[in-house]
Coordinates of C-alpha atoms in Angstrom, one line a residue:
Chain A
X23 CA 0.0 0.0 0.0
X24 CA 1.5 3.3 -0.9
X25 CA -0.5 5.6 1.7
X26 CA 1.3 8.8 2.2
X27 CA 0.4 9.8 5.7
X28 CA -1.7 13.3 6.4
X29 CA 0.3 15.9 7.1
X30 CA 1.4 16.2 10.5
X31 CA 3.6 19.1 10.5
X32 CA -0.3 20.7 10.4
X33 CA -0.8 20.3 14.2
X34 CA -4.4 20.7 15.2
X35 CA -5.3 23.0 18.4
X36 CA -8.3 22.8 20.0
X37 CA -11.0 25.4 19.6
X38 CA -12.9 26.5 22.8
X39 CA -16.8 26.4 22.6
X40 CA -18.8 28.8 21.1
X41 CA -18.5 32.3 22.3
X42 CA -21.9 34.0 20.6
X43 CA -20.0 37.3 21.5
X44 CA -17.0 36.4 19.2
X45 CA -16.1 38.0 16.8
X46 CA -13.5 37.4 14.1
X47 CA -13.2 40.6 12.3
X48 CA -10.0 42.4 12.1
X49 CA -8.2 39.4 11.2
X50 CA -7.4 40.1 7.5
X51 CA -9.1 37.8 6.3
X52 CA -12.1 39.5 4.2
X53 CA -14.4 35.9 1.9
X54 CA -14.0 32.4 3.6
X55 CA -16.1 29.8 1.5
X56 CA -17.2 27.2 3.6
X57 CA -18.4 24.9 1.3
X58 CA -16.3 24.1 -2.1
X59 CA -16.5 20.3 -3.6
X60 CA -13.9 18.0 -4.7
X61 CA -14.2 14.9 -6.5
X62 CA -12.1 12.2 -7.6
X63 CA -12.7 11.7 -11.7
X64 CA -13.1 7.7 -11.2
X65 CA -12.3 5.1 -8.0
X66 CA -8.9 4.9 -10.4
X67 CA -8.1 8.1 -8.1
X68 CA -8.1 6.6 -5.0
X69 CA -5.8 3.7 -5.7
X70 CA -2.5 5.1 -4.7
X71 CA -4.1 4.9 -1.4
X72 CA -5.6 1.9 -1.1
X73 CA -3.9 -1.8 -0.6
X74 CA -3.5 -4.0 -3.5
X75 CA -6.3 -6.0 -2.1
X76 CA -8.7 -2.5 -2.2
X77 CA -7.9 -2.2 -6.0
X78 CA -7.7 -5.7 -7.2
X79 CA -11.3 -6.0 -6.0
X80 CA -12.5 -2.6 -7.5
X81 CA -10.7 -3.4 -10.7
X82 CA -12.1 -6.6 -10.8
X83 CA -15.6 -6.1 -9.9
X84 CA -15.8 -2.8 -12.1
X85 CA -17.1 -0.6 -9.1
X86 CA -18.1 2.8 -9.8
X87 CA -17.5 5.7 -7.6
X88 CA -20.5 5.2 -4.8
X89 CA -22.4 8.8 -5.3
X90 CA -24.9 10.5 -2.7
X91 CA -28.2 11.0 -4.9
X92 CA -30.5 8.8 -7.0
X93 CA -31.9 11.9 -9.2
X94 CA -30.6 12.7 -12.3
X95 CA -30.2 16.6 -11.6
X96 CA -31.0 18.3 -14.7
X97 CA -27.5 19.9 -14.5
X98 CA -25.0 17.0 -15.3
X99 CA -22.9 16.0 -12.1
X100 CA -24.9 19.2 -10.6
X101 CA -22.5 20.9 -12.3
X102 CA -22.0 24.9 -13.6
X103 CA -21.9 24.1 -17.2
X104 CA -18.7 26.4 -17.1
X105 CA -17.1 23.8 -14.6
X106 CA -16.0 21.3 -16.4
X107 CA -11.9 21.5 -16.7
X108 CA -9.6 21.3 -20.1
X109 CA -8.8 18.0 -19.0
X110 CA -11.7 16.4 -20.2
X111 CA -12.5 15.4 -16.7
X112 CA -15.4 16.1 -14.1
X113 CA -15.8 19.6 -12.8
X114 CA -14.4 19.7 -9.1
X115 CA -11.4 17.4 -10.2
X116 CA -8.6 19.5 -10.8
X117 CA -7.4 21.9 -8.1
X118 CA -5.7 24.0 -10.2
X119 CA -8.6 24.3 -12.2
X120 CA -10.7 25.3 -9.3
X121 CA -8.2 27.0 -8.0
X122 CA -8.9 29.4 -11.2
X123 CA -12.4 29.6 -11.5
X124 CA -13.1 30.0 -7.8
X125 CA -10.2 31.1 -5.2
X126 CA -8.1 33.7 -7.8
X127 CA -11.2 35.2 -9.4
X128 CA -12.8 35.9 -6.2
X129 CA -10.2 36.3 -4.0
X130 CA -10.9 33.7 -1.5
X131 CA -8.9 33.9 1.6
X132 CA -9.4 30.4 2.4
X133 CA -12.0 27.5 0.8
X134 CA -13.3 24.4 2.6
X135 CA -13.5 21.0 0.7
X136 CA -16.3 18.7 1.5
X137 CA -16.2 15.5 -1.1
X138 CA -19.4 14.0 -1.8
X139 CA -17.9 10.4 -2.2
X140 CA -20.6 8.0 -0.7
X141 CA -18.4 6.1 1.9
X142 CA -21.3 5.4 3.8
X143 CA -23.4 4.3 1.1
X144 CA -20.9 1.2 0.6
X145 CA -22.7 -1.8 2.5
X146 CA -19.4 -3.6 2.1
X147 CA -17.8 -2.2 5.7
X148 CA -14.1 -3.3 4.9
X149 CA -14.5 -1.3 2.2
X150 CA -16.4 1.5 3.0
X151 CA -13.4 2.0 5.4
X152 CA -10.6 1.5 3.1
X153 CA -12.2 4.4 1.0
X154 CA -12.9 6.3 4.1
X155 CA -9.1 6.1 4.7
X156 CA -8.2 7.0 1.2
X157 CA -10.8 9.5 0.9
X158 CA -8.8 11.9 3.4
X159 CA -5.4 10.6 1.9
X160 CA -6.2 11.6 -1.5
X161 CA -8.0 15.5 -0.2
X162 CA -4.4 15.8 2.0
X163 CA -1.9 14.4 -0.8
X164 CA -3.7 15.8 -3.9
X165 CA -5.5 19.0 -2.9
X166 CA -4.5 20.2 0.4
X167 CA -1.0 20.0 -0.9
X168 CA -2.1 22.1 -4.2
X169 CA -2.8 25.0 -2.6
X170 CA -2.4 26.6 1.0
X171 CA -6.2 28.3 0.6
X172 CA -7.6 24.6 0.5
X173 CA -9.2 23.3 3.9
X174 CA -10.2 19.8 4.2
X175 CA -13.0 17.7 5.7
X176 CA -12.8 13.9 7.4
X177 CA -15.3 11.9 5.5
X178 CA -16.4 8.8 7.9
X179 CA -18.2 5.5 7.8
X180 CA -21.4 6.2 9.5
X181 CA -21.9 2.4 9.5
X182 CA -18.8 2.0 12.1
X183 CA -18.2 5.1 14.1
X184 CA -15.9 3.2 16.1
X185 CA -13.5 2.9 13.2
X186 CA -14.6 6.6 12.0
X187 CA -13.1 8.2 15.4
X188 CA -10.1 6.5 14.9
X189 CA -9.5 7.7 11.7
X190 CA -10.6 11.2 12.7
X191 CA -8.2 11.4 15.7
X192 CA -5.7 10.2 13.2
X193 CA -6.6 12.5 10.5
X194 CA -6.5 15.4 13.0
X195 CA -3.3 15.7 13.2
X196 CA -2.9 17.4 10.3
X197 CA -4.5 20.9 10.9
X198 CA -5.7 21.3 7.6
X199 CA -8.5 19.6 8.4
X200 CA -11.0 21.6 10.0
X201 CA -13.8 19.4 10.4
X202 CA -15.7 15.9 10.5
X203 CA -18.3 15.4 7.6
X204 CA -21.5 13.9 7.6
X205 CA -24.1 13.9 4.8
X206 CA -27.5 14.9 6.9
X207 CA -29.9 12.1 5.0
X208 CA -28.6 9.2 7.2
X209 CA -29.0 5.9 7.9
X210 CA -30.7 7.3 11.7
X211 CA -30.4 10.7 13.5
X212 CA -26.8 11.5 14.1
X213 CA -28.0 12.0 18.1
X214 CA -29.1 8.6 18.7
X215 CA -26.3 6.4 21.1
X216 CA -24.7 4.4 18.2
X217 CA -22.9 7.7 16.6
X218 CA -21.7 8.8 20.2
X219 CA -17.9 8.0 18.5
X220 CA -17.7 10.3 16.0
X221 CA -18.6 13.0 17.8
X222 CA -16.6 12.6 20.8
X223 CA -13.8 12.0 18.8
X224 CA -14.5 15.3 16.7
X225 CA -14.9 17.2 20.1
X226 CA -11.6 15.6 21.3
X227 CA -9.8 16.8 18.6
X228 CA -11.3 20.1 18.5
X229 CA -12.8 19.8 15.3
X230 CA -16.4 20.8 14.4
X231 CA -19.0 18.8 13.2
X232 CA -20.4 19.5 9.2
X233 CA -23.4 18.0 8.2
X234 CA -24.0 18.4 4.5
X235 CA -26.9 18.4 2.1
X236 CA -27.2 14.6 0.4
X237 CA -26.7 11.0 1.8
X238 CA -29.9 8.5 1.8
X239 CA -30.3 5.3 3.9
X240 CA -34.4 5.2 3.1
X241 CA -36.7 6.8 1.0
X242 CA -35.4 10.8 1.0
X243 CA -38.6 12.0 2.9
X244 CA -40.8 11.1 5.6
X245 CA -43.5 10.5 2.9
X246 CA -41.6 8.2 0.8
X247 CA -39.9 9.0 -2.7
X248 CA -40.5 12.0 -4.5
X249 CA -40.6 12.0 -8.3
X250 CA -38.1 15.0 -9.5
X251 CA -34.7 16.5 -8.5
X252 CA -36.9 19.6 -7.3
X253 CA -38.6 17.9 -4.5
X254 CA -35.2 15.9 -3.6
X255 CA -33.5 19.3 -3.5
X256 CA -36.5 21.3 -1.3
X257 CA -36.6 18.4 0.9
X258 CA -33.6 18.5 2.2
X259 CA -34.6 21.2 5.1
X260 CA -36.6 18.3 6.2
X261 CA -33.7 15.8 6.9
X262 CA -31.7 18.8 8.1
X263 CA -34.6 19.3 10.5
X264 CA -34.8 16.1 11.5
X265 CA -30.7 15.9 13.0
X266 CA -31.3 19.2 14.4
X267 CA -33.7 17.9 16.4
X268 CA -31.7 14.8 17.4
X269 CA -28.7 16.3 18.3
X270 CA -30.8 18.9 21.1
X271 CA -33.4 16.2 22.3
X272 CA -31.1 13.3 22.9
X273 CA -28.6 15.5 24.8
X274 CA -25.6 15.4 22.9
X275 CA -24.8 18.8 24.0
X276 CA -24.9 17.9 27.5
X277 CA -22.4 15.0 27.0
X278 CA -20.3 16.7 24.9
X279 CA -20.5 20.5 26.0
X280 CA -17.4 21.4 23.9
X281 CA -18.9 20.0 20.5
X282 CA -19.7 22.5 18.0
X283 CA -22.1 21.6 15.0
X284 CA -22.3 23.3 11.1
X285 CA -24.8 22.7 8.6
X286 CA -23.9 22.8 5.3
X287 CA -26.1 23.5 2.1
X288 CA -29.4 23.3 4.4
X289 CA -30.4 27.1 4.1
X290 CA -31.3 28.8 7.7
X291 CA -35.0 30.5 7.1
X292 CA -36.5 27.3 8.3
X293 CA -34.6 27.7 11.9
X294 CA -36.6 30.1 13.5
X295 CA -39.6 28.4 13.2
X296 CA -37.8 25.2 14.4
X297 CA -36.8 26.9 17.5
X298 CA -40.0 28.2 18.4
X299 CA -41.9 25.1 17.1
X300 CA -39.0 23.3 19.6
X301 CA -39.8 25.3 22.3
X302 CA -43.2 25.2 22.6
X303 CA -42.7 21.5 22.6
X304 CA -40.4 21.6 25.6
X305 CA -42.7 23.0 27.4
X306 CA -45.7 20.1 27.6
X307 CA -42.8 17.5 26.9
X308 CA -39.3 17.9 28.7
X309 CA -39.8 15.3 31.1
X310 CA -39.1 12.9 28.6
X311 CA -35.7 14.3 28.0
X312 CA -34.6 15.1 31.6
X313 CA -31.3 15.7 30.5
X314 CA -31.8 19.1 28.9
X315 CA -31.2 22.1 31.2
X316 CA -32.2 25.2 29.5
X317 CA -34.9 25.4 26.2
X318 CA -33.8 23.6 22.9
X319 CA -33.0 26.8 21.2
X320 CA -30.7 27.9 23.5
X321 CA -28.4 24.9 22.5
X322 CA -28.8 25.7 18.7
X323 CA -27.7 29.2 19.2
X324 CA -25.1 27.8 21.7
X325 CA -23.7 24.9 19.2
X326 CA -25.3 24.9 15.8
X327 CA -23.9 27.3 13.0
X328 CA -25.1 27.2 9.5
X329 CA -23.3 28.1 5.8
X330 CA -25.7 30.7 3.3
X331 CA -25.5 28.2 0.4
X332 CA -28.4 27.6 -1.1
X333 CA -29.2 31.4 0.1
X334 CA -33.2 31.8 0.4
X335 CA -34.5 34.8 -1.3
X336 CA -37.7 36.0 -0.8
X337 CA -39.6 38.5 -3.1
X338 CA -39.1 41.0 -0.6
X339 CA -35.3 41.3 0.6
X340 CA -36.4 42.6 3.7
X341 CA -38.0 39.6 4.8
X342 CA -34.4 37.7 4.8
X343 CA -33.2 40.7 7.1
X344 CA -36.5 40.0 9.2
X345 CA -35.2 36.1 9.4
X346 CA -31.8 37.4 10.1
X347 CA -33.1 39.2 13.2
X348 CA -35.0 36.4 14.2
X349 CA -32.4 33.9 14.6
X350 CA -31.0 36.2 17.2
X351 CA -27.2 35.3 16.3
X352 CA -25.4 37.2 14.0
X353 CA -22.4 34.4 14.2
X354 CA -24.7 32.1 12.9
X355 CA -24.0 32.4 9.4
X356 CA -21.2 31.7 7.5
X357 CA -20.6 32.4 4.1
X358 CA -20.4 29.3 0.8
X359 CA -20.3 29.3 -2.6
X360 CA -20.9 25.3 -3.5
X361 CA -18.8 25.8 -6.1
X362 CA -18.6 23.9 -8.8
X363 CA -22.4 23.1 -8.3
X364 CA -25.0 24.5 -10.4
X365 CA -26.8 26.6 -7.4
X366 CA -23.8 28.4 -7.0
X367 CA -23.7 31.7 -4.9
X368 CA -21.4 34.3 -6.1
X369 CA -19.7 36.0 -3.1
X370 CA -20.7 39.6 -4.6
X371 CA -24.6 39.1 -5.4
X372 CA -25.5 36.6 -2.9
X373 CA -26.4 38.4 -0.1
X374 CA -28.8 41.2 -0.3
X375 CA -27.8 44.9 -0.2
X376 CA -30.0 45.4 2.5
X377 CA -27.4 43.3 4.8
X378 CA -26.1 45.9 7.2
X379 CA -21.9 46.2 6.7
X380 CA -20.8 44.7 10.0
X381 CA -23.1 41.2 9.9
X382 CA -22.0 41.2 6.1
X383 CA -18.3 40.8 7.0
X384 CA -19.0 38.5 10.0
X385 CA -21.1 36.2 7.6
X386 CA -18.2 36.5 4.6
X387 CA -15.2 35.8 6.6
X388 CA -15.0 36.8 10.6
X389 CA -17.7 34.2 11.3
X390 CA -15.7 31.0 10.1
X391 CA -12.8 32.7 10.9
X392 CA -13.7 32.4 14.7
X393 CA -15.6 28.9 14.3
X394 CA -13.1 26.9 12.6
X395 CA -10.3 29.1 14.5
X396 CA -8.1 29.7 11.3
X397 CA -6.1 32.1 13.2
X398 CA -5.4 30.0 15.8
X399 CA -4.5 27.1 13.5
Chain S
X26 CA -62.9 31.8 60.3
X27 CA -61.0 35.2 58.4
X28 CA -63.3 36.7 56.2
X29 CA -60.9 35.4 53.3
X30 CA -61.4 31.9 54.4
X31 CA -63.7 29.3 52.9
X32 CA -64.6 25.8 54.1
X33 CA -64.2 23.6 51.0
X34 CA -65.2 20.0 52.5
X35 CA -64.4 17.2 55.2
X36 CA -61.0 16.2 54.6
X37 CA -61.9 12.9 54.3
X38 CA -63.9 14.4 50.6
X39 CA -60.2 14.5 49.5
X40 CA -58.0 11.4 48.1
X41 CA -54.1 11.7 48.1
X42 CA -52.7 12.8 44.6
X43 CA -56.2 13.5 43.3
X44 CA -57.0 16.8 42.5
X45 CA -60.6 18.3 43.8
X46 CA -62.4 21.2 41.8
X47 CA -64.1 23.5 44.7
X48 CA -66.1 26.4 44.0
X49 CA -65.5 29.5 46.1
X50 CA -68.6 32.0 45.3
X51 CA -67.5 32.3 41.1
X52 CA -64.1 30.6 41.9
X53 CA -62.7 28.0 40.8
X54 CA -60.1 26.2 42.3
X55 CA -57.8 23.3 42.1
X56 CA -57.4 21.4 45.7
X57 CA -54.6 18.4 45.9
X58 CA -54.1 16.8 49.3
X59 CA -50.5 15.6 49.8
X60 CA -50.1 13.5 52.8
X61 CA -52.2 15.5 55.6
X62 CA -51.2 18.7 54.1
X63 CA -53.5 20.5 51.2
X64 CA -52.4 22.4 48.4
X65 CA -54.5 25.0 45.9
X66 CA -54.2 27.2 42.8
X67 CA -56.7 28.8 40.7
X68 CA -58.1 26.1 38.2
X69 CA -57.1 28.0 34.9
X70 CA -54.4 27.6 33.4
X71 CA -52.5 30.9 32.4
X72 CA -51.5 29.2 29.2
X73 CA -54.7 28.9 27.5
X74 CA -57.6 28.4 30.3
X75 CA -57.6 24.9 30.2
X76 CA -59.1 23.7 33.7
X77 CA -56.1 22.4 35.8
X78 CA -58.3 20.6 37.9
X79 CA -58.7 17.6 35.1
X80 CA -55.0 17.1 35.1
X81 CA -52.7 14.9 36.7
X82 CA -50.8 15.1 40.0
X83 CA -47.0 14.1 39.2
X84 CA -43.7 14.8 40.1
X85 CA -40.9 16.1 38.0
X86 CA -37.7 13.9 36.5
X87 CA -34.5 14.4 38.2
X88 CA -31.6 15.8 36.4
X89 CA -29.8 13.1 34.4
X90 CA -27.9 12.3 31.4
X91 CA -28.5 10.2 28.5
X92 CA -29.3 6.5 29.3
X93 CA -29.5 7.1 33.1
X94 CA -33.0 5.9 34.7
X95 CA -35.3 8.3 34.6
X96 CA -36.3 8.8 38.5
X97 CA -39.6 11.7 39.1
X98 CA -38.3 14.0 42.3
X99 CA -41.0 15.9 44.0
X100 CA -44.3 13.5 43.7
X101 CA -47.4 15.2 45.0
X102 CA -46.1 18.6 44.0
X103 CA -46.0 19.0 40.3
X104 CA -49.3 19.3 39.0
X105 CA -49.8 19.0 34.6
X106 CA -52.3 20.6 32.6
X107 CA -54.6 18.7 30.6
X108 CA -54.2 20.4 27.6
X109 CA -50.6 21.5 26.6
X110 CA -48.3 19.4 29.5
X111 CA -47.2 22.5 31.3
X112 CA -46.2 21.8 34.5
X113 CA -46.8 23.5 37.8
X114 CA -45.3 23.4 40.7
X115 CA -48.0 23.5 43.2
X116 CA -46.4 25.3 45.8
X117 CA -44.8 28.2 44.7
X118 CA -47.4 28.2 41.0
X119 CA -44.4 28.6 39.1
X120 CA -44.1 26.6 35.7
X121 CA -40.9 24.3 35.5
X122 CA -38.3 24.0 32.8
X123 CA -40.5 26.7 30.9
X124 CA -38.7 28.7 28.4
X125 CA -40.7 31.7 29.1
X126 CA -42.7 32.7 32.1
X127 CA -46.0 31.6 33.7
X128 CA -47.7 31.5 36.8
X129 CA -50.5 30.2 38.3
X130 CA -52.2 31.4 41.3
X131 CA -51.7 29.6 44.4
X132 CA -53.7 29.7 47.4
X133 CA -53.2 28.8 51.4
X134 CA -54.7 25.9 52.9
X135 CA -55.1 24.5 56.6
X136 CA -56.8 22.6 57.9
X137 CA -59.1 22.9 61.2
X138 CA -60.2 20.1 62.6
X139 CA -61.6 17.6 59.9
X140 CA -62.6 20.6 57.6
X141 CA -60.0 21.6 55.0
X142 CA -60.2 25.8 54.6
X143 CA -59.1 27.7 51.8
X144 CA -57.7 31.6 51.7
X145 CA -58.7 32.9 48.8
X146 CA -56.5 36.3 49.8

C-alpha cells in the first residue's frame, strides 16, 4: 500500500466552545467559502491509497465511484456548465482548475472542501473503510497540498463510528483539516447512542461537526420518494430538521459541551420556526428528556452554525433581514459558494444589499474565521 | 374563620394525589391533598384556560444524562395541565423548565379540625 500519511507538521489545536460574542473581524481575512467540492474523476483516483487488495477488487468487480443522490439533476454532475476542466475530466477534479475559476477570481482567503464520495453508502464495511481512509489521503496528498487556501473535511463510515473516530483522531493531526463530515440524510439521526464515536472524537480533537446536504439510507422524505430532483433538492430542510432535532433532544450537547455543530447546504430561514416550534414542545414534553437544562434553542444558538448556500430569497429582501433578526445570532451564518455546483452563490450578489456592513463581513469571513479558529491554527 | 377563608369540605372528601375542583362563590379552584397537608391554585391555566383541575398530579424527572434511569423527584407537588403538558409546581405556582414565564395562582390551605379551609386572599 502506498498511503502517504496526512500531514502532521499541520498540528491541530483545540477550539474552545462557542462564544456568541466572538467576533473574528480584524483578522485580514475579508471571503472564507465554507463549502467548495472535490471529486475524484473515477475510483482509479483513489488507488494510490488503497492496498493492493482494495484495487484488485475494485478493478475486478468494475465498481463505480459510490455517489450520494439517486436523481438525475438536470445539471449533469450538478455541475455549472462552465465547470468542467480542459482536462476532459469532471468539474471539481482539478485543483488547479478550481483554484482558477473559484479562489483567484474571487479572491478567496481560504476555501473548505467537502467531497461527496458516498463512503457510507458502501454496504461492504471493509470497504467502505478503506475508501474512508483514502478518501482523506487523496484530499491531504492531492489538494491540500495544491494550494495553501484549500481546507479539508474527514469523510467517515457512519456504519462503524468506532472505526470513524479513529481515523478522525488520526486524520487530525494534520490541521488542515478543520472538520468531521457527515451527509445529513442518514441511515438514523446523528443524536441517537450508536454515533456517540464520531462525535466525541471530533470534540476531542477540537474539530467541528459539518453536516451536508445529500446521503440516503431510506426513501429521501418522511413520505416516501418524491418523483423529481426539485422535491429531492427542497426536501432537504426536512432531513436537516430532522438531526437538528436529534442532536438537542437526545442531549448530545450535554455529553459533549465542547462539540460545535455546522450545517452545510441546508439554508437557515427554516430555523426560527424550528426553535420556536421546539420550544413550545419543551414546554408540555421535557420530562421525557430530563437531561436538557435550558430550552432547545438555547443549545442551537449555543452549538449549531449554519453556511448561506443555497441562500433563500424572498420576493421582498427585507424579509431575509426579518429572518436574520430572528435567529438572534449574527455568528450564525457563514458564508459558501458550492462551487462547482450549479446553485452556485457568487460571493458579490449573494447576499442582499439590505445586509447591514458589519453582519456582512462576519457572515463573509470573521464568522468562520472564529468557528473553525483559522487564526489560531 | 377570616373573612378570606372558605370551608371547602371534610378532609376525608379528598384522596391523596387526586385533584378536587371547589367552588369558592364564582371561583374555581384546584385542591390536591398531599399526605395530611393540602395544596390550591386557581383552576385555569395561564397558558390557554384549560381547567387544571382535570389534570394529573405528578412529580418532576430528576436531572440526568443520557441512558441514566429516569427517577420523578418531588411526587405530589407538580401538577400537569390537561391540555398543553405544562407543568406546575404546586407550591410556589411557578411553571418548570419553561422557556418563558408563567404562573398560576396559588392559594393557602389548613386545615381545622376535619374541615380543609381555603384563603382565597
Amino acid at each position: 500500500m502506498n498511503r502517504p500519511a496526512v500531514a502532521t507538521e499541520h498540528r491541530q489545536e483545540s477550539s474552545p466552545v462557542l462564544d456568541p460574542h466572538a467576533s473574528g473581524t480584524g483578522s485580514g481575512l475579508t471571503l472564507i467559502d465554507a463549502d467548495v467540492h472535490n471529486y475524484p474523476h473515477a475510483m482509479e483516483d483513489f488507488f494510490p491509497f488503497l492496498s493492493e487488495r482494495w484495487r484488485t477488487y475494485i478493478k475486478h468487480s468494475g465498481m463505480p465511484l459510490p455517489g450520494i443522490s439517486m436523481y438525475p439533476k438536470v445539471f449533469e454532475v450538478a455541475a455549472r456548465r462552465d465547470a468542467w476542466p480542459p482536462d476532459g475530466k469532471k468539474p471539481g477534479t482539478n485543483p488547479i482548475f478550481s483554484r482558477q475559476q473559484l479562489l483567484d477570481p474571487w479572491k478567496i482567503d481560504l476555501a473548505i472542501l467537502n467531497p461527496l464520495v458516498g463512503i457510507s453508502a458502501v454496504q461492504n464495511v471493509d470497504l467502505s473503510n478503506a475508501l474512508m481512509r483514502a478518501t482523506n489521503d487523496w484530499m491531504a496528498s492531492v489538494w491540500l497540498d495544491a494550494d495553501p487556501r484549500w481546507r479539508g473535511s474527514i469523510v467517515v463510515n457512519t456504519h462503524d463510528p468506532a472505526s470513524s473516530a479513529g481515523e478522525i483522531k488520526r486524520v487530525a493531526q494534520d490541521s488542515r483539516f478543520v472538520q468531521v463530515l457527515l451527509l445529513v440524510r442518514s441511515h438514523a439521526p446523528y443524536g441517537r447512542r450508536q454515533f456517540l464515536p464520531i462525535f466525541e472524537a471530533a470534540a476531542e480533537c477540537g474539530l467541528p461537526v459539518g453536516i451536508h446536504f445529500g446521503g440516503g439510507g431510506g426513501p429521501i422524505t418522511p413520505c416516501g420518494w418524491p418523483s423529481y430532483y426539485i422535491e429531492d433538492h427542497t426536501a432537504m430542510v426536512q432531513a436537516f430538521e430532522t438531526q437538528v432535532i436529534s442532536l438537542v433532544c437526545e442531549g448530545i450537547f450535554e455529553r459533549i459541551p465542547e462539540l460545535r455543530v455546522v450545517l452545510i447546504e441546508g439554508g437557515f430561514a427554516w430555523i426560527p420556526a424550528l426553535m420556536w416550534r421546539l420550544d413550545k414542545n419543551y414546554r408540555g414534553l421535557h420530562s421525557e428528556v430530563p437531561w436538557l437544562k435550558k430550552a432547545p434553542s438555547e443549545y442551537i444558538k449555543a452549538h449549531i452554525r449554519a453556511t448561506t448556500q443555497p441562500m433563500e430569497e424572498p420576493s421582498e429582501p427585507r424579509h431575509l433581514i426579518a429572518i436574520l433578526e430572528m435567529l438572534q445570532c449574527d455568528d450564525f451564518l457563514m458564508f459558501a459558494t458550492d462551487y462547482p455546483h450549479w446553485d452556485f452563490d457568487a460571493p458579490d450578489r449573494a447576499l442582499p444589499s439590505q445586509v447591514p456592513k458589519d453582519l456582512r463581513e462576519k457572515i463573509m469571513a470573521g464568522n468562520a474565521n472564529s468557528f473553525y479558529g483559522f487564526e489560531r491554527a | 374563620m377570616d373573612s378570606k377563608e372558605h370551608d371547602v369540605g371534610a378532609v376525608s372528601e379528598f384522596e391523596p394525589g387526586e385533584i378536587r375542583k371547589k367552588m369558592v362563590g364564582s371561583r374555581a379552584i384546584a385542591i390536591v391533598r398531599k399526605g395530611d397537608s393540602f395544596l390550591a391554585v386557581r383552576d385555569l391555566c395561564p397558558h390557554q384556560g384549560a381547567p387544571l383541575s382535570s389534570g394529573t398530579v405528578s412529580g418532576t424527572p430528576r436531572r440526568c444524562v443520557p441512558g441514566e434511569e429516569i427517577v420523578l423527584d418531588r411526587v405530589g407537588e407538580i401538577l400537569i395541565c390537561p391540555w398543553h403538558g405544562w407543568e406546575f409546581d404546586l407550591i410556589s405556582g411557578g411553571t418548570l423548565d419553561n422557556p418563558r414565564s408563567g404562573r398560576v395562582r396559588t392559594y393557602p390551605v389548613r386545615v381545622k379540625g376535619n374541615r380543609v379551609i381555603v384563603n382565597i386572599g
